[in-house]
Amino acid sequence: MHASGYEPWSAERAAQIIADHQHMAGAAMPILHAIQEAFGFVPDTVVPMIAETLNLSRAEVHGVVTFYHDFRREPPGRHVIKLCAAEACQSVGARALTAYAEDKLGLEMGETSPDGRVTLEPIYCLGLCACAPAGMVNGRLVGRLDTDAIDEIAAEASR
Amino acid sequence: MNSIRIYVPNDATAIACGADRVARALSEALAARGIAADIVRNGSRGLFWLEPLVEVETPAGRVGYGPVKASDVPSLLESGLLEGQPHALCVGLVEEIPYLKKQTRLTFARCGIIDPLSLDDYKAHGGYRGLAKAAEIGPAATVEEVFQSGLRGRGGAGFPTGIKWRTVAATPADQKYIVCNADEGDSGTFADRLIMEADPFCLIEGMTIAGLAVGATKGYVYCRSEYPLSLDVMNKAIEIARRAGLLGDNVMGSGYAFDMEMRMGAGAYVCGEETALLESLEGKRGVVRAKPPLPAIKGLFQRPTVINNLISLATVPVILDKGGAFYRDFGMGRSRGTMPIQLAGNIRFGGLFETAFGISLGELVNEIGGGTASGRPVKAVQAGGPLGAYMPVSQFDTPFDYEAFAAKDALIGHGGIVVFDDTVDMAHMARFAMEFCAHESCGKCTPCRIGSTRGKETLDKIMAGERREANLAILTDLCQTMKLGSLCALGGFTPYPVMSALTHFPEDFGAAPKLPMAAE
């Protein structure tokens, strides 16, 4: 899940990923997930490749990519911090904690730092509602967050 | 074979609270002391305030310690953890903890007890008896058993599961599908996640029974991407079941064929709506379909499809094993059986509480849940997720029952209860409901797509004190339009949290407080 572990863009590799999944029923979503897992995002150049293979229009594939919050069209920061913004987390102070994290990282929710180091974004529920506030840091689940935990996460993201 | 067995849960809550570090510290400390012990990574029991809950097998039963931090491990071992001896973190025999003892665990009977990926454990605790029964009595009788149980859709709509199954069974087709809705997006819910992480074979068995009953040979579990651990455990369990002949061309030697696979969502809340989910499975935008045609007649890839909530499907094995009548005997009114109620948010004892329908909201929040975690008075609870009503303490006598909640303009939804203390600003929560709807709307219906954005703006004006009365009238009218003019529950039910917040807590919207005015 760590961005530095992503592969550099390669059309050949993308074509291979598409070929590996094209036999699946309703293949578009599994292909997009696999592309993002490999490259960290879904580059615009891959859209016509998927469209051609699945016999869809570019507009249809573009429509799928842009409908789902998970799919990125730009690379994320090397560290990705997701903080839950849903009701259960709000009931135990997630709003204030999010403001603290924004201040600490110098970023607003949904932003990536200009140096590409860290992305901060909201997530709507990780099912960790009985150990809230919760979040996900570079793919790792974290619960019972407080300002100390945010300080540690920010320190991790400064590396 | 009397080696020491220690259990450290492997579910997402336990891991988010440090269970992996605890397991590592335990294994290192035991190795350093030259003690041989098995560390089993079980699923969670759902007593989440105690996670990570470490359990040790003793002659008297399993003794628990929690919540354990990695730094507690040395002192635990010195106090005699391996013999179940006292310690400040010791909670005694786990089965005797009142929170667990008061429950009626039918669907979640094995959760936290077994190793989730041990087929032997699963079978030793009643697993695959339901499928054996279904294979013995045949498809028609299996559908009838589910119908007789009174089981209703646990996703929130509460539609009788048996009727869906009958329709699919009666619709001829070259291919039929079983689709499990594991897009558990409601804040305050984690029941689906717990089954997938703590008892995955239960879902596999339930879907296999459904396939046998209606003549479907292929199943899909649509699981949200926010549950990476669930996806991982399920994928492993499916592979184990395949190798054991419990999925494939001749399931358990019954002559019936059934196989299944996991599919991952991509962060769209609306895909929890069944027709949007089917579109997404087909590789399209998750846009809601108009009904009819019903998914039972034209569902996935236009074929007859049983699409059920995960909890409905995971309840099928116990219904087949013990009989529809056994299950139907729990509950009240038209709400039969048990419901896994999820206590979440600002609550002292957060976790999963499976019980027969009929328990009151107040008992759940105050007696079982222990009130707020902050120690402040409860102001409101949101029942049924982001589309559920905010209920004030004055409604705490409401029994947990589909119809009783509906009579109060509320819904039980997927069984989530999120508790808020008196510091919450209900106007903020109403605004959040509109904001969330705007963020998640699929765009098909205008009242939902545009109305949610206008609703948020109108609430901003009300909160700023701008033409309050006129804007409150606009908001009320807008909610009515969304309710009547939206195809699915996203646009149709967002008015519930908004209007309930306004009705029960008008003072938070700057309206005249309900308190009598003091003489000035």
mmCIF file of N, CA and C in Angstrom, chain A residues 24-26 28-30 33 63-64 66-71 85-88 90-92 95 123-131 136 141-144, chain B residues 12 16-17 48 51 187-188 190 193 224-227 261 263-267 280 282-286 344-346 382 386 418-419 428-429 432 439-440:
data_model
loop_
_atom_site.group_PDB
_atom_site.id
_atom_site.type_symbol
_atom_site.label_atom_id
_atom_site.label_comp_id
_atom_site.label_asym_id
_atom_site.label_seq_id
_atom_site.Cartn_x
_atom_site.Cartn_y
_atom_site.Cartn_z
ATOM 1 N N MET A 24 -12.857 -12.262 -16.687
ATOM 2 C CA MET A 24 -13.804 -12.232 -15.575
ATOM 3 C C MET A 24 -15.125 -11.594 -16.004
ATOM 4 N N ALA A 25 -16.213 -12.083 -15.409
ATOM 5 C CA ALA A 25 -17.508 -11.439 -15.652
ATOM 6 C C ALA A 25 -17.474 -10.063 -15.002
ATOM 7 N N GLY A 26 -17.913 -9.028 -15.731
ATOM 8 C CA GLY A 26 -17.871 -7.671 -15.174
ATOM 9 C C GLY A 26 -16.452 -7.267 -14.820
ATOM 10 N N ALA A 28 -14.410 -4.837 -15.526
ATOM 11 C CA ALA A 28 -13.880 -3.466 -15.421
ATOM 12 C C ALA A 28 -13.369 -3.126 -14.019
ATOM 13 N N MET A 29 -14.162 -3.454 -13.008
ATOM 14 C CA MET A 29 -13.748 -3.092 -11.642
ATOM 15 C C MET A 29 -12.489 -3.848 -11.205
ATOM 16 N N PRO A 30 -12.452 -5.183 -11.367
ATOM 17 C CA PRO A 30 -11.216 -5.879 -10.987
ATOM 18 C C PRO A 30 -9.990 -5.359 -11.746
ATOM 19 N N HIS A 33 -8.976 -1.964 -10.182
ATOM 20 C CA HIS A 33 -8.323 -2.189 -8.888
ATOM 21 C C HIS A 33 -6.889 -2.692 -9.081
ATOM 22 N N GLY A 63 -16.292 6.910 -17.238
ATOM 23 C CA GLY A 63 -17.421 7.050 -16.306
ATOM 24 C C GLY A 63 -17.253 6.178 -15.076
ATOM 25 N N VAL A 64 -16.759 4.979 -15.275
ATOM 26 C CA VAL A 64 -16.552 4.075 -14.135
ATOM 27 C C VAL A 64 -15.424 4.607 -13.249
ATOM 28 N N THR A 66 -14.361 7.572 -12.780
ATOM 29 C CA THR A 66 -14.681 8.805 -12.046
ATOM 30 C C THR A 66 -15.854 8.645 -11.080
ATOM 31 N N PHE A 67 -16.612 7.559 -11.209
ATOM 32 C CA PHE A 67 -17.757 7.370 -10.302
ATOM 33 C C PHE A 67 -17.308 6.998 -8.900
ATOM 34 N N TYR A 68 -16.268 6.172 -8.816
ATOM 35 C CA TYR A 68 -15.884 5.581 -7.526
ATOM 36 C C TYR A 68 -14.806 6.417 -6.829
ATOM 37 N N HIS A 69 -15.043 6.686 -5.542
ATOM 38 C CA HIS A 69 -14.107 7.524 -4.783
ATOM 39 C C HIS A 69 -12.716 6.904 -4.696
ATOM 40 N N ASP A 70 -12.634 5.580 -4.722
ATOM 41 C CA ASP A 70 -11.331 4.931 -4.527
ATOM 42 C C ASP A 70 -10.331 5.183 -5.659
ATOM 43 N N PHE A 71 -10.844 5.293 -6.878
ATOM 44 C CA PHE A 71 -9.912 5.360 -8.010
ATOM 45 C C PHE A 71 -9.292 6.747 -8.128
ATOM 46 N N ALA A 85 -14.506 10.006 8.692
ATOM 47 C CA ALA A 85 -15.307 11.221 8.870
ATOM 48 C C ALA A 85 -16.767 10.902 9.167
ATOM 49 N N ALA A 86 -17.091 9.640 9.388
ATOM 50 C CA ALA A 86 -18.501 9.263 9.548
ATOM 51 C C ALA A 86 -18.989 9.489 10.981
ATOM 52 N N GLU A 87 -20.280 9.251 11.181
ATOM 53 C CA GLU A 87 -20.953 9.657 12.421
ATOM 54 C C GLU A 87 -20.341 9.068 13.687
ATOM 55 N N ALA A 88 -20.053 7.744 13.693
ATOM 56 C CA ALA A 88 -19.573 7.121 14.933
ATOM 57 C C ALA A 88 -18.251 7.761 15.358
ATOM 58 N N GLN A 90 -17.317 10.799 14.537
ATOM 59 C CA GLN A 90 -17.645 12.172 14.953
ATOM 60 C C GLN A 90 -18.141 12.210 16.403
ATOM 61 N N SER A 91 -18.833 11.150 16.831
ATOM 62 C CA SER A 91 -19.412 11.149 18.179
ATOM 63 C C SER A 91 -18.346 11.129 19.266
ATOM 64 N N VAL A 92 -17.113 10.778 18.890
ATOM 65 C CA VAL A 92 -16.032 10.791 19.877
ATOM 66 C C VAL A 92 -14.905 11.727 19.437
ATOM 67 N N ARG A 95 -14.097 15.265 14.414
ATOM 68 C CA ARG A 95 -13.990 16.569 13.756
ATOM 69 C C ARG A 95 -12.800 17.367 14.300
ATOM 70 N N ILE A 123 -12.254 9.087 4.940
ATOM 71 C CA ILE A 123 -12.794 7.796 4.535
ATOM 72 C C ILE A 123 -14.105 7.670 5.308
ATOM 73 N N TYR A 124 -15.092 7.026 4.684
ATOM 74 C CA TYR A 124 -16.386 6.931 5.341
ATOM 75 C C TYR A 124 -16.616 5.528 5.860
ATOM 76 N N CYS A 125 -16.121 5.294 7.054
ATOM 77 C CA CYS A 125 -16.342 4.108 7.852
ATOM 78 C C CYS A 125 -15.441 2.934 7.496
ATOM 79 N N LEU A 126 -14.694 2.494 8.499
ATOM 80 C CA LEU A 126 -13.835 1.316 8.379
ATOM 81 C C LEU A 126 -14.401 0.158 9.196
ATOM 82 N N GLY A 127 -15.604 0.349 9.751
ATOM 83 C CA GLY A 127 -16.189 -0.698 10.593
ATOM 84 C C GLY A 127 -15.475 -0.797 11.937
ATOM 85 N N LEU A 128 -14.783 0.281 12.303
ATOM 86 C CA LEU A 128 -14.074 0.309 13.584
ATOM 87 C C LEU A 128 -14.810 1.259 14.541
ATOM 88 N N CYS A 129 -16.145 1.205 14.490
ATOM 89 C CA CYS A 129 -16.994 2.201 15.135
ATOM 90 C C CYS A 129 -17.063 2.032 16.639
ATOM 91 N N ALA A 130 -16.544 0.903 17.165
ATOM 92 C CA ALA A 130 -16.531 0.716 18.612
ATOM 93 C C ALA A 130 -15.123 0.954 19.154
ATOM 94 N N CYS A 131 -14.210 1.398 18.294
ATOM 95 C CA CYS A 131 -12.888 1.830 18.782
ATOM 96 C C CYS A 131 -12.500 3.092 18.012
ATOM 97 N N MET A 136 -6.746 4.881 8.653
ATOM 98 C CA MET A 136 -5.904 3.927 7.961
ATOM 99 C C MET A 136 -4.643 4.687 7.519
ATOM 100 N N LEU A 141 -4.599 -0.425 9.704
ATOM 101 C CA LEU A 141 -5.760 0.075 10.446
ATOM 102 C C LEU A 141 -5.330 0.609 11.805
ATOM 103 N N VAL A 142 -5.886 1.756 12.181
ATOM 104 C CA VAL A 142 -5.572 2.325 13.496
ATOM 105 C C VAL A 142 -6.863 2.779 14.178
ATOM 106 N N GLY A 143 -6.988 2.478 15.462
ATOM 107 C CA GLY A 143 -8.184 2.855 16.219
ATOM 108 C C GLY A 143 -7.813 3.594 17.490
ATOM 109 N N ARG A 144 -8.871 4.050 18.211
ATOM 110 C CA ARG A 144 -8.703 4.816 19.458
ATOM 111 C C ARG A 144 -7.702 5.954 19.277
ATOM 112 N N ALA B 12 -10.276 -6.830 12.566
ATOM 113 C CA ALA B 12 -9.795 -5.473 12.283
ATOM 114 C C ALA B 12 -9.771 -4.593 13.533
ATOM 115 N N ALA B 16 -6.467 -2.956 14.881
ATOM 116 C CA ALA B 16 -6.370 -1.489 14.949
ATOM 117 C C ALA B 16 -5.986 -1.040 16.348
ATOM 118 N N CYS B 17 -6.232 -1.896 17.345
ATOM 119 C CA CYS B 17 -5.890 -1.556 18.727
ATOM 120 C C CYS B 17 -4.618 -2.272 19.184
ATOM 121 N N PHE B 48 -15.765 -5.266 21.910
ATOM 122 C CA PHE B 48 -14.667 -4.476 21.367
ATOM 123 C C PHE B 48 -13.962 -3.572 22.377
ATOM 124 N N GLU B 51 -10.838 -5.240 23.458
ATOM 125 C CA GLU B 51 -9.807 -5.626 22.494
ATOM 126 C C GLU B 51 -8.546 -4.791 22.658
ATOM 127 N N SER B 187 -22.191 3.862 8.994
ATOM 128 C CA SER B 187 -21.372 4.125 10.174
ATOM 129 C C SER B 187 -22.064 3.503 11.379
ATOM 130 N N GLY B 188 -21.265 2.872 12.242
ATOM 131 C CA GLY B 188 -21.838 2.231 13.423
ATOM 132 C C GLY B 188 -22.166 0.767 13.203
ATOM 133 N N PHE B 190 -20.705 -3.195 11.966
ATOM 134 C CA PHE B 190 -19.525 -4.023 11.727
ATOM 135 C C PHE B 190 -19.872 -5.498 11.810
ATOM 136 N N ARG B 193 -18.558 -7.474 8.768
ATOM 137 C CA ARG B 193 -17.109 -7.574 8.895
ATOM 138 C C ARG B 193 -16.737 -8.668 9.895
ATOM 139 N N ARG B 224 -16.908 -4.263 0.582
ATOM 140 C CA ARG B 224 -16.339 -2.916 0.435
ATOM 141 C C ARG B 224 -14.818 -2.926 0.569
ATOM 142 N N SER B 225 -14.192 -1.977 -0.112
ATOM 143 C CA SER B 225 -12.724 -1.922 -0.112
ATOM 144 C C SER B 225 -12.174 -1.460 1.236
ATOM 145 N N GLU B 226 -13.048 -0.882 2.065
ATOM 146 C CA GLU B 226 -12.604 -0.422 3.392
ATOM 147 C C GLU B 226 -12.378 -1.600 4.338
ATOM 148 N N TYR B 227 -12.668 -2.820 3.875
ATOM 149 C CA TYR B 227 -12.498 -4.019 4.689
ATOM 150 C C TYR B 227 -11.408 -4.925 4.110
ATOM 151 N N GLU B 261 -16.985 -16.228 -5.619
ATOM 152 C CA GLU B 261 -15.772 -15.413 -5.555
ATOM 153 C C GLU B 261 -16.046 -14.074 -4.894
ATOM 154 N N ARG B 263 -15.657 -9.994 -4.696
ATOM 155 C CA ARG B 263 -15.473 -8.804 -5.518
ATOM 156 C C ARG B 263 -15.374 -7.599 -4.587
ATOM 157 N N MET B 264 -14.498 -6.669 -4.968
ATOM 158 C CA MET B 264 -14.234 -5.525 -4.102
ATOM 159 C C MET B 264 -14.917 -4.269 -4.630
ATOM 160 N N GLY B 265 -15.609 -3.577 -3.765
ATOM 161 C CA GLY B 265 -16.199 -2.286 -4.103
ATOM 162 C C GLY B 265 -15.106 -1.241 -4.222
ATOM 163 N N ALA B 266 -15.493 0.006 -4.396
ATOM 164 C CA ALA B 266 -14.475 1.039 -4.586
ATOM 165 C C ALA B 266 -14.882 2.353 -3.932
ATOM 166 N N GLY B 267 -15.444 2.226 -2.724
ATOM 167 C CA GLY B 267 -15.687 3.431 -1.937
ATOM 168 C C GLY B 267 -16.962 4.187 -2.266
ATOM 169 N N SER B 280 -22.558 -2.325 -10.341
ATOM 170 C CA SER B 280 -21.131 -2.279 -10.036
ATOM 171 C C SER B 280 -20.473 -3.639 -10.307
ATOM 172 N N GLU B 282 -21.359 -5.673 -12.459
ATOM 173 C CA GLU B 282 -21.285 -5.844 -13.914
ATOM 174 C C GLU B 282 -20.183 -4.979 -14.524
ATOM 175 N N GLY B 283 -19.516 -4.188 -13.673
ATOM 176 C CA GLY B 283 -18.402 -3.374 -14.157
ATOM 177 C C GLY B 283 -18.808 -1.989 -14.596
ATOM 178 N N LYS B 284 -19.962 -1.536 -14.116
ATOM 179 C CA LYS B 284 -20.459 -0.217 -14.521
ATOM 180 C C LYS B 284 -20.443 0.769 -13.352
ATOM 181 N N ARG B 285 -20.849 2.021 -13.638
ATOM 182 C CA ARG B 285 -21.061 2.986 -12.565
ATOM 183 C C ARG B 285 -22.167 2.444 -11.660
ATOM 184 N N GLY B 286 -22.049 2.711 -10.367
ATOM 185 C CA GLY B 286 -23.042 2.188 -9.436
ATOM 186 C C GLY B 286 -24.302 3.029 -9.409
ATOM 187 N N ALA B 344 -22.128 1.422 19.117
ATOM 188 C CA ALA B 344 -20.950 2.121 18.606
ATOM 189 C C ALA B 344 -20.960 3.596 18.961
ATOM 190 N N GLY B 345 -19.864 4.246 18.623
ATOM 191 C CA GLY B 345 -19.733 5.681 18.857
ATOM 192 C C GLY B 345 -19.339 5.954 20.291
ATOM 193 N N ASN B 346 -20.007 6.933 20.884
ATOM 194 C CA ASN B 346 -19.646 7.366 22.230
ATOM 195 C C ASN B 346 -20.355 6.478 23.257
ATOM 196 N N GLN B 382 -28.200 7.629 16.883
ATOM 197 C CA GLN B 382 -28.618 7.452 15.499
ATOM 198 C C GLN B 382 -28.721 5.945 15.276
ATOM 199 N N PRO B 386 -26.373 6.146 8.463
ATOM 200 C CA PRO B 386 -26.464 7.549 8.054
ATOM 201 C C PRO B 386 -27.850 7.949 7.550
ATOM 202 N N VAL B 418 -25.487 4.402 17.026
ATOM 203 C CA VAL B 418 -24.372 5.297 17.329
ATOM 204 C C VAL B 418 -24.830 6.283 18.397
ATOM 205 N N VAL B 419 -24.103 6.290 19.511
ATOM 206 C CA VAL B 419 -24.490 7.106 20.662
ATOM 207 C C VAL B 419 -23.730 8.440 20.656
ATOM 208 N N HIS B 428 -25.441 20.416 13.171
ATOM 209 C CA HIS B 428 -24.254 19.931 12.470
ATOM 210 C C HIS B 428 -24.495 18.534 11.895
ATOM 211 N N MET B 429 -25.137 17.688 12.709
ATOM 212 C CA MET B 429 -25.374 16.309 12.268
ATOM 213 C C MET B 429 -26.375 16.276 11.110
ATOM 214 N N PHE B 432 -24.508 17.309 8.150
ATOM 215 C CA PHE B 432 -23.642 16.214 7.692
ATOM 216 C C PHE B 432 -24.433 15.191 6.875
ATOM 217 N N HIS B 439 -22.366 13.828 -1.356
ATOM 218 C CA HIS B 439 -21.096 13.174 -1.672
ATOM 219 C C HIS B 439 -21.326 11.817 -2.320
ATOM 220 N N GLU B 440 -22.370 11.115 -1.887
ATOM 221 C CA GLU B 440 -22.562 9.720 -2.290
ATOM 222 C C GLU B 440 -23.666 9.499 -3.321
#
